[in-house]
CSV table of C-alpha atoms in Angstrom, one decimal:
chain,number,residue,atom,x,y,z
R,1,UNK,CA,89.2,37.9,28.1
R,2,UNK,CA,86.0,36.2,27.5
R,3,UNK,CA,83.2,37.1,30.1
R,4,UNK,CA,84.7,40.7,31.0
R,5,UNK,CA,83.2,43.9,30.0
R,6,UNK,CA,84.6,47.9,29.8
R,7,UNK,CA,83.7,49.1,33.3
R,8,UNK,CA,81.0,52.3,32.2
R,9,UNK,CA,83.3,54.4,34.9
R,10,UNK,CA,86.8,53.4,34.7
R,11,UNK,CA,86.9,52.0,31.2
R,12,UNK,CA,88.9,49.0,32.4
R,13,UNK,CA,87.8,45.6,31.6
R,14,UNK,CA,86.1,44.0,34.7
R,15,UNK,CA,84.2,40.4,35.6
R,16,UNK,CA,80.7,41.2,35.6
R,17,UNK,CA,78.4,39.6,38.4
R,18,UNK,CA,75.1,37.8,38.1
R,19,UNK,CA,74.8,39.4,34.2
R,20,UNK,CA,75.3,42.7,35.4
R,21,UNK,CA,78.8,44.5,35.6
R,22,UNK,CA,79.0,45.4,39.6
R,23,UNK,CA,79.9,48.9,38.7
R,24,UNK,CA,76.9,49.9,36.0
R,25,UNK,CA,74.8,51.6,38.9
R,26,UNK,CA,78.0,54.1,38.8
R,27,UNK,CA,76.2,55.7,35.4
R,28,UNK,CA,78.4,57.5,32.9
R,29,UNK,CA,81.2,56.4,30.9
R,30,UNK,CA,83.6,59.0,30.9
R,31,UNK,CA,84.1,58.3,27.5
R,32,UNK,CA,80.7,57.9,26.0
R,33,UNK,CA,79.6,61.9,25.9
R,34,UNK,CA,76.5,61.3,28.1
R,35,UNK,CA,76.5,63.8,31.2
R,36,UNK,CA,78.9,63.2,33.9
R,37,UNK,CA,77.3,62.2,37.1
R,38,UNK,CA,76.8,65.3,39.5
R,39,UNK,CA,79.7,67.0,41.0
R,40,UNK,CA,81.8,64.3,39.4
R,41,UNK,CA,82.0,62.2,41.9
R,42,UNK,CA,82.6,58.9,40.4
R,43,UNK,CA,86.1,60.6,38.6
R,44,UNK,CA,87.5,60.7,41.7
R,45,UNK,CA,88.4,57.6,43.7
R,46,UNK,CA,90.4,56.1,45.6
R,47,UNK,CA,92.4,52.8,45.5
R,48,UNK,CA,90.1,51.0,48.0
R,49,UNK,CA,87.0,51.9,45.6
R,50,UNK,CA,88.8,50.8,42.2
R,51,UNK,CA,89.4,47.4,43.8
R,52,UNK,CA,86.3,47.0,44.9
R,53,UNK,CA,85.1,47.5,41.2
R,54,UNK,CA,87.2,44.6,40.0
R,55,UNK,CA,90.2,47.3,38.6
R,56,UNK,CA,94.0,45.4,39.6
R,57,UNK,CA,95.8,48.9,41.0
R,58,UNK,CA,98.3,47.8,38.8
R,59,UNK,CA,96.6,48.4,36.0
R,60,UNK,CA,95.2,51.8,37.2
R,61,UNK,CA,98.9,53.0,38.2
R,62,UNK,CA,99.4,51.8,33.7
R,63,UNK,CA,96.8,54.4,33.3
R,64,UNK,CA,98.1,57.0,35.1
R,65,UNK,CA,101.7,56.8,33.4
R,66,UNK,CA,102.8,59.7,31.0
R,67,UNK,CA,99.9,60.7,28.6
R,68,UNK,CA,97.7,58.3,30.0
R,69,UNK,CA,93.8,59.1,30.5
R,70,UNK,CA,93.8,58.8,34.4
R,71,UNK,CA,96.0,60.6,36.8
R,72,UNK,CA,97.2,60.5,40.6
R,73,UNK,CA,97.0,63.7,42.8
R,74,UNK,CA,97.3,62.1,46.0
R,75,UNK,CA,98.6,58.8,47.3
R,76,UNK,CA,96.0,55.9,46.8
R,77,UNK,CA,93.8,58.6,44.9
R,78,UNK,CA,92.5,58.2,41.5
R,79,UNK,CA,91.0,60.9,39.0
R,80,UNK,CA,90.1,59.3,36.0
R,81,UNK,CA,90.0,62.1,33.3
R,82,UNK,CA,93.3,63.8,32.4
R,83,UNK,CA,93.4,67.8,32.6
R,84,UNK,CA,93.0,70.1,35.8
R,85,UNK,CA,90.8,68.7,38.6
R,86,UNK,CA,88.0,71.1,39.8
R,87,UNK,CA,88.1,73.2,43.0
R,88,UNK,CA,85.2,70.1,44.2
R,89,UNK,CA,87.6,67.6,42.6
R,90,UNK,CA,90.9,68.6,44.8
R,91,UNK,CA,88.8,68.9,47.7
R,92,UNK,CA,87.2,65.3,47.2
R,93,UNK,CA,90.4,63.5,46.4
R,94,UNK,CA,92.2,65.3,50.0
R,95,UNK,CA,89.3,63.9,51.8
R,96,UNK,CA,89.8,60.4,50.1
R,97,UNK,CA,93.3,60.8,50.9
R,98,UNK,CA,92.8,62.1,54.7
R,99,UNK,CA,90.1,59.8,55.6
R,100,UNK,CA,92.0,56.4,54.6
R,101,UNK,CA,91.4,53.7,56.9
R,102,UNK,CA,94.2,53.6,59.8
R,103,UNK,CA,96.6,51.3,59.9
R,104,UNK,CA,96.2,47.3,60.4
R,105,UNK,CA,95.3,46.5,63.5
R,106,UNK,CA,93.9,49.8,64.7
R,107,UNK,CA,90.2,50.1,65.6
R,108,UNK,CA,88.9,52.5,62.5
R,109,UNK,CA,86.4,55.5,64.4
R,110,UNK,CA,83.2,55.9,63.9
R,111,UNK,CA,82.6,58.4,60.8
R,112,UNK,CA,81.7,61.7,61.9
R,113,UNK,CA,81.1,62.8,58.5
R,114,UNK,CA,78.2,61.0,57.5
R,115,UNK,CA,80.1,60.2,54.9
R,116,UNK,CA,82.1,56.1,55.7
R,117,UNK,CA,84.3,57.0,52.9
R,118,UNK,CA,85.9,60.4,54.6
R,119,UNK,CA,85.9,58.2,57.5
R,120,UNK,CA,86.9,61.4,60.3
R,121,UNK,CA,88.5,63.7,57.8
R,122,UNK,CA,86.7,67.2,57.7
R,123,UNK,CA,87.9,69.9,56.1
R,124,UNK,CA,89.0,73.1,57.5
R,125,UNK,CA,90.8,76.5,56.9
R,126,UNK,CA,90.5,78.6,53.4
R,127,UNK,CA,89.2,75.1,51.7
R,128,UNK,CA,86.1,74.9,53.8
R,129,UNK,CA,85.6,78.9,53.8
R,130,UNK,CA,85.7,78.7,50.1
R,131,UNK,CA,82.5,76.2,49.9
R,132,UNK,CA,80.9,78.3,52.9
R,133,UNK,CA,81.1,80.7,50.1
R,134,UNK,CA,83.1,83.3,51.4
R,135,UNK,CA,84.4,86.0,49.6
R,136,UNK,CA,87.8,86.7,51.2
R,137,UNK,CA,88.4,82.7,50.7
R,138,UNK,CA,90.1,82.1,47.4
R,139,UNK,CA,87.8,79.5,45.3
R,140,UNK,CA,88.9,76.0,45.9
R,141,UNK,CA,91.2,75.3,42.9
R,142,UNK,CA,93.3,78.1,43.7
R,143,UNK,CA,93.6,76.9,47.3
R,144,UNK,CA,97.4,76.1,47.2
R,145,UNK,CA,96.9,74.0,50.9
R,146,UNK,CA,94.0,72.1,51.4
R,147,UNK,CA,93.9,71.9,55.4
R,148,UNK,CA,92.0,68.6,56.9
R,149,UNK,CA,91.5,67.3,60.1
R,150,UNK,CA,91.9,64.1,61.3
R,151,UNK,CA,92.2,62.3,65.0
R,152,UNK,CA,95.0,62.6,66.4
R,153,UNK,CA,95.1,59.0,66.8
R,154,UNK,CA,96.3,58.7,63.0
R,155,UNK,CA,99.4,58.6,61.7
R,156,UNK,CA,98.7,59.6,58.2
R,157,UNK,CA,100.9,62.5,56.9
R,158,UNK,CA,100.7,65.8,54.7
R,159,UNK,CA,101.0,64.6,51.4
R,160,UNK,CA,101.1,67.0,47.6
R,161,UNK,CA,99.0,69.5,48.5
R,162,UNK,CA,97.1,68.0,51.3
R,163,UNK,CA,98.2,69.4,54.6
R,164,UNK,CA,96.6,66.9,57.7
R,165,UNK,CA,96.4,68.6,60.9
R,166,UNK,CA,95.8,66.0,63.5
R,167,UNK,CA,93.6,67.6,66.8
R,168,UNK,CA,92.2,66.1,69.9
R,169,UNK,CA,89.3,68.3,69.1
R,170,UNK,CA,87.6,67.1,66.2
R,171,UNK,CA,84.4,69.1,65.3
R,172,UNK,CA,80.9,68.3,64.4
R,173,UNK,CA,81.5,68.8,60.2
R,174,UNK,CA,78.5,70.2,58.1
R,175,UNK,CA,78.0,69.1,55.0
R,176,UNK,CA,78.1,71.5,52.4
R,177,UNK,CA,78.2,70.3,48.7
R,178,UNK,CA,78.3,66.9,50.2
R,179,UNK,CA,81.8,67.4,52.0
R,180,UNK,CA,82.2,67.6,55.5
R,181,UNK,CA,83.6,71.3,56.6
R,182,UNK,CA,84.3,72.3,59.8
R,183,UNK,CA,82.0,75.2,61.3
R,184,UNK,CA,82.5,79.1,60.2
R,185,UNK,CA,84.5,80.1,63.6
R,186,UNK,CA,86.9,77.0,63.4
R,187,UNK,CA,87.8,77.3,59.3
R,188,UNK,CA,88.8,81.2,59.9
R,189,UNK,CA,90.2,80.7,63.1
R,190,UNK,CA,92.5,77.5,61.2
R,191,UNK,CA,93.1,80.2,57.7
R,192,UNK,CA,94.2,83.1,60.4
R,193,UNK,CA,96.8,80.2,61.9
R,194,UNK,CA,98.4,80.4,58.5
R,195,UNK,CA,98.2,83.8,56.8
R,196,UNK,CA,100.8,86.2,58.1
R,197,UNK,CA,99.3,89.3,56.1
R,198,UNK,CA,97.0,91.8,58.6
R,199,UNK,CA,94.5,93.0,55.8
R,200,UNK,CA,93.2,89.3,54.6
R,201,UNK,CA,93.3,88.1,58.0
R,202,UNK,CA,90.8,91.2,58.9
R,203,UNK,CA,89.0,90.4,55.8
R,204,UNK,CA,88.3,86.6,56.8
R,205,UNK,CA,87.3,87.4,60.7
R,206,UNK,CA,85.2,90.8,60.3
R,207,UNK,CA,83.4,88.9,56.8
R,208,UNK,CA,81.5,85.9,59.1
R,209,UNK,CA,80.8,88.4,61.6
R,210,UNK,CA,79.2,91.1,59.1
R,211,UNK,CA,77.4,88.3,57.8
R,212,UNK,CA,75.9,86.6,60.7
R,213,UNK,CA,77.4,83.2,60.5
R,214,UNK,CA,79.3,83.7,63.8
R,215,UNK,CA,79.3,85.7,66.7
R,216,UNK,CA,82.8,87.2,68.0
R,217,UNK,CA,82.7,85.5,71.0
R,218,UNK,CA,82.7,82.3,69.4
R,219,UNK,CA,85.4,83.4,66.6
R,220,UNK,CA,88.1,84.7,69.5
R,221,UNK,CA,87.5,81.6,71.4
R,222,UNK,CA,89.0,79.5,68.3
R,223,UNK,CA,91.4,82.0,68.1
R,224,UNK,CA,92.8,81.3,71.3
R,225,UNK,CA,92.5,77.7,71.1
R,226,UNK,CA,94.4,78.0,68.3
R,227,UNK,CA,97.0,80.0,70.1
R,228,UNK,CA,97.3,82.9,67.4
R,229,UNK,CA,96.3,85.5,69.6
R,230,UNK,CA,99.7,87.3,70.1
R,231,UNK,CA,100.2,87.6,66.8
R,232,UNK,CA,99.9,91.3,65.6
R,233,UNK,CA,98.2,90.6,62.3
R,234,UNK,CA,95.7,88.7,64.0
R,235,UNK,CA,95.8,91.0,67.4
R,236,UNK,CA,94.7,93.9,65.9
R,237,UNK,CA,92.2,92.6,63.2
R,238,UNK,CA,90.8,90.9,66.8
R,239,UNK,CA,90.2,94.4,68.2
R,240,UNK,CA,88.3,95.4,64.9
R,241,UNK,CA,86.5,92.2,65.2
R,242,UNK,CA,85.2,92.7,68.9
R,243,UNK,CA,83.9,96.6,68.2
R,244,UNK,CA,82.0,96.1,64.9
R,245,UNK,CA,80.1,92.6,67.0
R,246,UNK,CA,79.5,94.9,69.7
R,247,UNK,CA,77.8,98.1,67.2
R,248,UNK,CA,75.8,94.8,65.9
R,249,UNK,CA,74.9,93.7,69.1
R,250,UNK,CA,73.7,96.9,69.9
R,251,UNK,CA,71.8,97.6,66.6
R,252,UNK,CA,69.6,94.2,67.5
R,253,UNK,CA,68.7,95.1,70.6
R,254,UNK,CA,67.5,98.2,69.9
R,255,UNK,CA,65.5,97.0,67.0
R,256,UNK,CA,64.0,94.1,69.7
R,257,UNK,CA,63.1,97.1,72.3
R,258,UNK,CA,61.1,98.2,69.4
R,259,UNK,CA,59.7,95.8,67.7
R,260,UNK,CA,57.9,94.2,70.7
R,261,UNK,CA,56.8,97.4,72.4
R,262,UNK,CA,58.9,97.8,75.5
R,263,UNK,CA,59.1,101.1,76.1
R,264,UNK,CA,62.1,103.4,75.2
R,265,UNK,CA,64.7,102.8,78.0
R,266,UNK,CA,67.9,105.2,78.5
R,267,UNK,CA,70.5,104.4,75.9
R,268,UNK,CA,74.5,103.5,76.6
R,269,UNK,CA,74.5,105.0,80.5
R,270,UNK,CA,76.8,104.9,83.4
R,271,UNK,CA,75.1,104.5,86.5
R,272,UNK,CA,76.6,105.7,90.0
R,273,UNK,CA,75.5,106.2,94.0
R,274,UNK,CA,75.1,110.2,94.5
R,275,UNK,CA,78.7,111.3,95.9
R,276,UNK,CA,79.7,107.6,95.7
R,277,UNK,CA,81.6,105.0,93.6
R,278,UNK,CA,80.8,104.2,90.0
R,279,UNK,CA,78.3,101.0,89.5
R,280,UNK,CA,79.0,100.4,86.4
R,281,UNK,CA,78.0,100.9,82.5
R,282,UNK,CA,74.6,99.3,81.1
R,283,UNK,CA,73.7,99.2,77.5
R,284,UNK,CA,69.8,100.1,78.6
R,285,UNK,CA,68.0,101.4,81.4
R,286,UNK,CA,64.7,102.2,82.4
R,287,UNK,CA,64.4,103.7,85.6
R,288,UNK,CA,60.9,103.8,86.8
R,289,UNK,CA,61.3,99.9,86.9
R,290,UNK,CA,65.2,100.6,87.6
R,291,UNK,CA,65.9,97.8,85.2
R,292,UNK,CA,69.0,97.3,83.2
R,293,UNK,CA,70.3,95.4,80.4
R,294,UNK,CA,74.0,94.2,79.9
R,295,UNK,CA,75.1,92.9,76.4
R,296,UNK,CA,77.7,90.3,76.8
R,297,UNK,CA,80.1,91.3,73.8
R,298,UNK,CA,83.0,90.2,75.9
R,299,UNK,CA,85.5,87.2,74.5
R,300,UNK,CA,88.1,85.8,75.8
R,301,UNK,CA,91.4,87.3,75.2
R,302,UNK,CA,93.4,84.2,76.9
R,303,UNK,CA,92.4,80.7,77.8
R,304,UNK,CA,88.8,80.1,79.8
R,305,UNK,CA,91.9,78.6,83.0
R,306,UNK,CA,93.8,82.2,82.2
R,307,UNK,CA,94.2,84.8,85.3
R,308,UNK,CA,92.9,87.5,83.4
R,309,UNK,CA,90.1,85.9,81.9
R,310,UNK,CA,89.0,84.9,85.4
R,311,UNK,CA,89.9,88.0,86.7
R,312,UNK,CA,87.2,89.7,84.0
R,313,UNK,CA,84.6,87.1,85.1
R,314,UNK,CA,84.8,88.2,89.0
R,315,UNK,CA,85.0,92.2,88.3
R,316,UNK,CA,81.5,91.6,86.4
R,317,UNK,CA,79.9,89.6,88.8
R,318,UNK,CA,80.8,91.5,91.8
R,319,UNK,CA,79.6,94.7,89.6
R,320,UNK,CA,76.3,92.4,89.1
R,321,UNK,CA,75.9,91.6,92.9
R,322,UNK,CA,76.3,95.5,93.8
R,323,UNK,CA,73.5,96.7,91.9
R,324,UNK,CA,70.9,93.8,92.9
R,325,UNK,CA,71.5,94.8,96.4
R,326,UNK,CA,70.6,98.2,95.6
R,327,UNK,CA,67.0,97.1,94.0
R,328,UNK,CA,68.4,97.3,90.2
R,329,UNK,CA,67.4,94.0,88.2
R,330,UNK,CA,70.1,93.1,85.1
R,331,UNK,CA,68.8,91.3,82.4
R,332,UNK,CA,71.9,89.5,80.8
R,333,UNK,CA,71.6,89.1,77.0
R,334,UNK,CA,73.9,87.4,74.4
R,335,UNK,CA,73.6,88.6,71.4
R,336,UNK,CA,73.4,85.1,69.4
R,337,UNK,CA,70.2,85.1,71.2
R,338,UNK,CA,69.2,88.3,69.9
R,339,UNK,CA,69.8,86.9,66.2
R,340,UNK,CA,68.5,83.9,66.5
R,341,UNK,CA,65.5,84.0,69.3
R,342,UNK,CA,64.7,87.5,69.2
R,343,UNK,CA,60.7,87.3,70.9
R,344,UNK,CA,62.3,84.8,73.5
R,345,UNK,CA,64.8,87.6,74.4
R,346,UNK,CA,61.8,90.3,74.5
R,347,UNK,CA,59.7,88.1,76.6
R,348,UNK,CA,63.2,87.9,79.5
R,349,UNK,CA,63.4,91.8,79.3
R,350,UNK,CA,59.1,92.3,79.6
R,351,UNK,CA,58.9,89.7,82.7
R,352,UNK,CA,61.8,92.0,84.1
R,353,UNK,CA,59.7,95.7,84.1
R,354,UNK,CA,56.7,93.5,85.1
R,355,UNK,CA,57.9,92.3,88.0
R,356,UNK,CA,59.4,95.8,89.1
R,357,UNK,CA,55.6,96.6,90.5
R,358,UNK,CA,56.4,93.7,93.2
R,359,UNK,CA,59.5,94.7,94.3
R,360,UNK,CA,61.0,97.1,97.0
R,361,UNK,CA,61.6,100.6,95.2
R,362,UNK,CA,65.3,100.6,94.2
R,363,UNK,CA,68.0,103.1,96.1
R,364,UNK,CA,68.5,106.4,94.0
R,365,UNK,CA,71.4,106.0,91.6
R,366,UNK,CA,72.7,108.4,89.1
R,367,UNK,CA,72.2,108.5,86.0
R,368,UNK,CA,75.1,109.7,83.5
R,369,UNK,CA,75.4,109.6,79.6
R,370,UNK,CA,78.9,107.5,78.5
């Protein structure tokens, strides 16, 4: 075989081109003892890649036979070391897998990832919470199911232990590691889809609201996208959920009263006409300026198109309306704001008292603790 040399990655023999063997600027022979490149990335690849490095797939599917130095997880995937495959490994090689290109004669997407070789395959449920670095994720070799998403344009199916979910919704994927992983609130809310037990469903949804990484609101809504809301285990971790965002919610905005000087207003009041109906609960109120601020803490329970949900929406703005025409100004406030824009959210509530010194004095209300 004069003319070919051992390709420095797969250690097959391989034309070289112009002098140089087209796959030397892969560094690292897996058999040489030098450092393997970082995260391993050249020990995994897939069929399309090998060919493009001048190795016949016949020959790779030789090397992957009984006792043989390479090995096949996946369909089309190669990992070319024998032994166990990282947790980085097995996700890399269901990405490869997912992210094939579709079949002939179908337009191929634009890549989402950033990444043309995961072409629209993102990662999603206890796989991508365990390189968000999660704590209630197993790591990612003990993931039994990798979940990925793909369009629901391909065909591709589940294969070993890559399970593809096709969705109409793909999401924007963040990189993390270098693999694309779908956002916090969509991972948990596609790991709660498939656990059935309560207290590690709890675990996952109360973990990325304890550590900031999503706000309720945003978790429940996945939730009910992903229509697992009736389920008990995931019901009643829900309810949990919802009361420890809304003690956070509260904690930061009494740290932002505070912190920017804005006077100490009533705390967690009910406020009602004198011998008439009730107006409604506020989670701060300063009277002189008959201000009032509302935390919205709610989620939706049910679809955004649900009865209920609608029905939620109108009781709180009619609630709103009532007390504007009675001279009290509400200052709505989300608490993702809080977190992230926390001077922004003192400046809304400071142009509020200021501007009570322009206004009509407000009618009496009552003033009662909850």
């Amino acid at each position: 075989m004069s003319g070919y040399v051992d390709d420095p990655v797969t250690g097959v023999k391989a034309a070289p081109v112009g002098g140089v063997h087209r796959s030397m600027t892969q560094n690292t022979p897996l058999h040489s003892g030098r450092p393997v490149p970082a995260h391993g990335r050249q020990r995994v690849v897939s069929a399309a890649q090998l060919k493009a490095m001048g190795v016949p797939l016949g020959r790779a599917a030789e090397r992957c036979r009984g006792g043989g130095p390479w090995q096949r997880p996946l369909p089309g995937v190669f990992v070319l070391h024998p032994g166990p495959l990282s947790g980085r490994e097995r996700l890399r090689a269901a990405l490869l897998y997912a992210g094939r290109p579709p079949a002939p004669g179908r337009r191929p997407a634009p890549p989402r990832t950033g990444d043309p070789e995961y072409g629209d395959a993102v990662l999603t449920g206890l796989a991508a919470l365990s390189l968000h670095g999660f704590a209630a994720a197993p790591p990612a070799a003990s993931v039994e199911r990798v979940d990925v998403l793909v369009p629901r344009v391909r065909r591709s199916r589940s294969a070993g232990y890559a399970r593809l979910l096709r969705t109409a919704r793909p999401p924007c994927p963040e990189l993390v590691d270098g693999l694309p992983v779908a956002p916090v609130a969509r991972a948990r809310a596609a790991a709660a889809a498939r656990l059935g037990d309560a207290v590690t469903v709890r675990r996952l949804l109360t973990e990325a609201v304890r550590g900031g990484h999503c706000e309720p609101g945003a978790l429940v809504g996945e939730l009910s996208r992903a229509k697992v809301l009736g389920r008990p285990q995931v019901a009643d971790a829900v309810d949990a959920l919802l009361a420890e965002g809304r003690a956070m919610a509260e904690e930061r905005l009494y740290a932002v009263v505070r912190a920017h000087g804005l006077g100490e207003p009533l705390w967690n009041v009910d406020l009602r006409l004198p011998g008439g109906p009730h107006l409604g609960r506020v989670d701060a109120y300063w009277p002189d300026e008959a201000v009032a601020v509302e935390l919205d803490t709610r989620a939706p329970r049910h679809s955004r198109d649900d009865e209920g949900h609608r029905a939620e929406w109108a009781a709180y703005a009619t609630r709103r309306e009532h007390l504007e025409r009675l001279g009290v100004t509400v200052v709505h406030l989300a608490p993702e704001k809080l977190r992230d824009a926390p001077g922004q959210q003192a400046a809304v509530v400071r142009t509020a008292l200021t501007a009570a010194a322009d206004r009509e004095p407000a009618a009496y209300v009552m003033i009662l603790p909850r």
